[in-house]
Amino acid sequence: MFSKKFIIVVALIAVLIGCAKSEKKKETTTEKSTVNVPVKAVKPPSKAILSTPRIFTASKYNDEKWVNGIFKKDKNLVLITIDNKISTPIKVGYTLRFATAGEALVKEVGRMDYPSYSTLFVKVDKILDSKNDGNPTPITIVKFPIVACAYSQPGVWKNGIHLQTSGMFFIAVPHKEMSPIKIGDKLIFAGAGETTILGINRYEGDGPNSSIMITVDKPLDPVKDGAPNPITVIIPQ
């Protein structure tokens, strides 16, 4: 009999290609739900899972329109400087915590890259205080949504939930994008409720996306917890 680990690795072959195809428009209505590809199409899981930063400060930028990185006019726009080599760590739908404004939902994100750094233009749903929320006060990511990959394979995967390994599911991210989650993060599922991430593995395929396999400390229900149900990531503070 094949070992469970072997079955999971073989299943990943179809997963990596299947998720890549899910990003594209279907060319025909008879497209198969699974794709068989050579084993070499899947590289071993990454040993180090690099994740995006979670604590920031507003830019030091000041002029007639900006004070400590906060826009004077609308007061709901903040400039954040990041390393230009990393993927954008803040996205629409994220919740940030400011010193005075408290928790604020991200409504828009823009990015400008320069030779030695990048600037994010982050618009939130709260009025910000340029003195207490602007530079150098920390801005922290509190929570954000993710969703399991909409992938199914009879007997192995359903709605991105692994049917043979308790608590395992996966998400898809672009190859150059770092992982948004870490071991120890809390995940809140529609069915399973609050869970804790116990393990993460990343697999690179030939398509546009990487698959991040996540194992939590509770069994998951493919219908209640899998795609398209939202999953909330709660970051330990």
Short mmCIF file of C-alpha atoms in Angstrom, two decimals:
data_model
loop_
_atom_site.label_atom_id
_atom_site.label_comp_id
_atom_site.label_asym_id
_atom_site.label_seq_id
_atom_site.Cartn_x
_atom_site.Cartn_y
_atom_site.Cartn_z
CA MET A 1 0.00 0.00 0.00
CA PHE A 2 1.11 3.54 -0.65
CA SER A 3 1.94 5.69 2.37
CA LYS A 4 -0.24 8.68 3.24
CA LYS A 5 2.70 11.04 2.57
CA PHE A 6 3.15 9.61 -0.93
CA ILE A 7 -0.57 10.01 -1.66
CA ILE A 8 -0.49 13.65 -0.54
CA VAL A 9 2.57 14.48 -2.66
CA VAL A 10 1.07 12.85 -5.75
CA ALA A 11 -2.19 14.72 -5.13
CA LEU A 12 -0.24 17.98 -5.06
CA ILE A 13 0.76 17.41 -8.66
CA ALA A 14 -2.81 17.89 -9.76
CA VAL A 15 -3.42 20.63 -7.22
CA LEU A 16 -0.67 22.91 -8.43
CA ILE A 17 -1.82 22.68 -12.03
CA GLY A 18 -5.49 22.74 -11.11
CA CYS A 19 -5.17 26.00 -9.13
CA ALA A 20 -3.13 27.57 -11.90
CA LYS A 21 -5.90 26.73 -14.33
CA SER A 22 -8.54 28.12 -12.02
CA GLU A 23 -6.99 31.54 -12.52
CA LYS A 24 -7.65 31.34 -16.26
CA LYS A 25 -10.85 31.35 -18.26
CA LYS A 26 -12.07 27.92 -19.29
CA GLU A 27 -11.39 27.30 -22.94
CA THR A 28 -14.08 24.65 -23.31
CA THR A 29 -17.05 23.44 -21.28
CA THR A 30 -15.63 19.91 -21.18
CA GLU A 31 -12.43 20.79 -19.32
CA LYS A 32 -11.53 18.01 -16.87
CA SER A 33 -11.39 18.78 -13.15
CA THR A 34 -8.03 17.04 -12.69
CA VAL A 35 -4.85 17.10 -14.74
CA ASN A 36 -2.19 14.40 -14.72
CA VAL A 37 1.36 15.73 -15.02
CA PRO A 38 4.84 14.26 -14.43
CA VAL A 39 6.12 14.10 -10.84
CA LYS A 40 8.96 16.46 -11.78
CA ALA A 41 6.39 19.24 -12.17
CA VAL A 42 6.27 19.50 -8.38
CA LYS A 43 9.35 20.63 -6.49
CA PRO A 44 9.93 19.65 -2.84
CA PRO A 45 8.24 21.87 -0.24
CA SER A 46 10.15 24.99 0.73
CA LYS A 47 12.16 24.57 3.93
CA ALA A 48 11.83 28.24 4.91
CA ILE A 49 8.41 29.86 4.58
CA LEU A 50 9.01 33.59 4.24
CA SER A 51 6.07 35.68 5.41
CA THR A 52 5.14 39.31 4.90
CA PRO A 53 5.86 41.88 7.66
CA ARG A 54 2.99 42.82 9.97
CA ILE A 55 4.13 45.94 11.83
CA PHE A 56 4.77 49.22 10.03
CA THR A 57 5.07 52.95 10.57
CA ALA A 58 3.75 55.80 8.47
CA SER A 59 6.29 57.56 6.28
CA LYS A 60 8.24 60.56 7.64
CA TYR A 61 6.99 62.53 4.65
CA ASN A 62 5.81 66.10 5.38
CA ASP A 63 4.76 68.91 3.04
CA GLU A 64 1.75 71.14 2.44
CA LYS A 65 -0.45 68.05 1.89
CA TRP A 66 1.02 65.50 4.29
CA VAL A 67 1.86 65.45 8.01
CA ASN A 68 3.86 62.51 9.40
CA GLY A 69 2.69 60.40 6.45
CA ILE A 70 -1.03 61.20 6.96
CA PHE A 71 -2.96 63.05 4.23
CA LYS A 72 -4.15 66.43 5.57
CA LYS A 73 -7.34 66.78 3.54
CA ASP A 74 -9.28 63.55 4.01
CA LYS A 75 -7.22 62.19 6.94
CA ASN A 76 -7.98 58.59 5.98
CA LEU A 77 -4.94 58.04 3.75
CA VAL A 78 -1.54 56.98 5.07
CA LEU A 79 1.82 56.56 3.36
CA ILE A 80 3.81 53.48 4.41
CA THR A 81 7.38 52.84 3.28
CA ILE A 82 8.44 49.22 2.71
CA ASP A 83 11.34 47.28 1.21
CA ASN A 84 10.93 47.39 -2.58
CA LYS A 85 11.97 43.74 -2.85
CA ILE A 86 8.97 42.34 -0.97
CA SER A 87 5.42 41.73 -2.15
CA THR A 88 2.71 44.13 -1.01
CA PRO A 89 2.02 43.17 2.64
CA ILE A 90 -1.26 45.10 3.07
CA LYS A 91 -4.33 44.44 0.93
CA VAL A 92 -7.93 45.56 0.61
CA GLY A 93 -9.98 43.87 3.34
CA TYR A 94 -7.17 43.86 5.92
CA THR A 95 -7.79 45.38 9.35
CA LEU A 96 -5.06 47.65 10.74
CA ARG A 97 -4.69 48.98 14.27
CA PHE A 98 -3.67 52.62 14.78
CA ALA A 99 -2.75 54.17 18.14
CA THR A 100 -5.63 56.67 18.17
CA ALA A 101 -8.03 55.62 15.40
CA GLY A 102 -8.07 52.02 16.63
CA GLU A 103 -9.01 49.25 14.21
CA ALA A 104 -9.58 50.43 10.63
CA LEU A 105 -10.56 48.47 7.52
CA VAL A 106 -8.37 48.90 4.42
CA LYS A 107 -10.47 50.14 1.49
CA GLU A 108 -7.82 50.90 -1.15
CA VAL A 109 -4.10 50.17 -1.64
CA GLY A 110 -1.72 51.69 -4.19
CA ARG A 111 2.00 51.17 -4.61
CA MET A 112 4.89 53.13 -6.12
CA ASP A 113 8.33 51.52 -6.47
CA TYR A 114 11.59 53.46 -6.29
CA PRO A 115 15.23 52.30 -6.63
CA SER A 116 15.76 51.80 -2.88
CA TYR A 117 12.25 51.52 -1.41
CA SER A 118 8.53 51.34 -2.16
CA THR A 119 5.64 53.47 -0.91
CA LEU A 120 2.17 52.16 -0.16
CA PHE A 121 -0.85 54.48 -0.29
CA VAL A 122 -3.31 52.91 2.14
CA LYS A 123 -6.86 54.29 2.45
CA VAL A 124 -8.89 53.19 5.48
CA ASP A 125 -12.43 53.70 6.78
CA LYS A 126 -11.40 55.79 9.81
CA ILE A 127 -10.19 59.34 10.36
CA LEU A 128 -6.52 59.26 11.32
CA ASP A 129 -4.67 61.55 13.71
CA SER A 130 -1.49 62.86 12.09
CA LYS A 131 0.23 63.32 15.46
CA ASN A 132 -0.68 60.03 17.16
CA ASP A 133 -1.32 57.71 14.19
CA GLY A 134 1.41 59.09 11.92
CA ASN A 135 5.15 58.54 12.03
CA PRO A 136 6.72 57.11 14.19
CA THR A 137 3.76 55.34 15.86
CA PRO A 138 3.45 51.62 14.92
CA ILE A 139 0.66 50.43 12.62
CA THR A 140 -0.19 46.75 13.07
CA ILE A 141 -2.07 44.24 10.94
CA VAL A 142 -4.77 42.73 13.16
CA LYS A 143 -6.69 40.38 10.87
CA PHE A 144 -7.44 39.65 7.22
CA PRO A 145 -9.46 37.22 5.09
CA ILE A 146 -8.23 34.26 3.08
CA VAL A 147 -10.09 31.45 1.31
CA ALA A 148 -9.17 27.86 0.50
CA CYS A 149 -8.39 27.15 -3.15
CA ALA A 150 -11.49 26.07 -5.09
CA TYR A 151 -10.06 22.69 -6.01
CA SER A 152 -11.60 19.23 -5.76
CA GLN A 153 -10.33 15.74 -6.62
CA PRO A 154 -12.56 12.74 -5.82
CA GLY A 155 -11.48 11.03 -2.62
CA VAL A 156 -8.53 13.39 -2.03
CA TRP A 157 -9.58 17.06 -2.07
CA LYS A 158 -12.90 18.88 -1.81
CA ASN A 159 -13.16 22.67 -1.96
CA GLY A 160 -9.48 22.94 -1.02
CA ILE A 161 -9.82 20.69 2.07
CA HIS A 162 -7.78 17.48 2.21
CA LEU A 163 -10.07 14.51 2.78
CA GLN A 164 -7.41 12.14 4.13
CA THR A 165 -5.43 14.42 6.48
CA SER A 166 -7.28 16.03 9.36
CA GLY A 167 -7.06 19.82 9.48
CA MET A 168 -5.25 20.26 6.15
CA PHE A 169 -6.24 22.77 3.47
CA PHE A 170 -4.41 24.99 1.02
CA ILE A 171 -4.41 28.46 -0.48
CA ALA A 172 -2.83 29.68 -3.72
CA VAL A 173 -0.56 32.74 -3.99
CA PRO A 174 1.54 34.10 -6.88
CA HIS A 175 5.08 32.68 -7.04
CA LYS A 176 6.76 35.95 -6.04
CA GLU A 177 4.39 36.64 -3.17
CA MET A 178 5.41 35.75 0.37
CA SER A 179 3.15 33.78 2.65
CA PRO A 180 0.50 35.89 4.42
CA ILE A 181 0.27 33.45 7.33
CA LYS A 182 2.58 31.98 9.98
CA ILE A 183 2.59 29.02 12.36
CA GLY A 184 0.75 30.09 15.51
CA ASP A 185 -1.76 32.35 13.75
CA LYS A 186 -5.42 31.84 14.65
CA LEU A 187 -7.84 30.98 11.85
CA ILE A 188 -11.60 31.30 12.20
CA PHE A 189 -13.59 28.99 9.91
CA ALA A 190 -17.31 29.15 9.20
CA GLY A 191 -17.79 25.59 10.48
CA ALA A 192 -14.81 24.62 12.64
CA GLY A 193 -14.62 27.97 14.42
CA GLU A 194 -11.31 29.12 15.93
CA THR A 195 -8.23 27.04 15.15
CA THR A 196 -4.46 27.42 15.42
CA ILE A 197 -1.97 26.87 12.58
CA LEU A 198 0.33 23.95 13.45
CA GLY A 199 2.21 23.52 10.18
CA ILE A 200 2.88 25.18 6.82
CA ASN A 201 4.47 23.82 3.64
CA ARG A 202 4.88 25.62 0.34
CA TYR A 203 4.97 23.90 -3.04
CA GLU A 204 6.09 25.57 -6.27
CA GLY A 205 4.60 24.39 -9.56
CA ASP A 206 4.98 25.29 -13.23
CA GLY A 207 1.87 27.49 -13.27
CA PRO A 208 1.57 31.09 -12.04
CA ASN A 209 0.81 30.16 -8.43
CA SER A 210 2.37 28.48 -5.42
CA SER A 211 0.33 26.24 -3.12
CA ILE A 212 0.62 26.87 0.61
CA MET A 213 -0.49 23.80 2.57
CA ILE A 214 -1.76 24.67 6.04
CA THR A 215 -2.51 22.29 8.90
CA VAL A 216 -4.63 23.39 11.85
CA ASP A 217 -5.52 21.76 15.17
CA LYS A 218 -9.12 20.83 14.31
CA PRO A 219 -10.82 18.69 11.65
CA LEU A 220 -12.26 20.73 8.76
CA ASP A 221 -15.51 20.26 6.89
CA PRO A 222 -15.15 20.61 3.09
CA VAL A 223 -18.64 22.10 2.72
CA LYS A 224 -18.67 24.43 5.72
CA ASP A 225 -14.98 25.37 5.81
CA GLY A 226 -13.78 24.95 2.21
CA ALA A 227 -14.09 27.34 -0.74
CA PRO A 228 -15.82 29.70 -1.14
CA ASN A 229 -16.34 30.19 2.60
CA PRO A 230 -14.17 33.01 4.03
CA ILE A 231 -11.48 32.23 6.60
CA THR A 232 -10.38 35.01 8.98
CA VAL A 233 -6.71 35.15 9.98
CA ILE A 234 -6.23 36.58 13.48
CA ILE A 235 -2.66 37.69 14.19
CA PRO A 236 -1.43 37.21 17.77
CA GLN A 237 -0.69 40.60 19.33
#
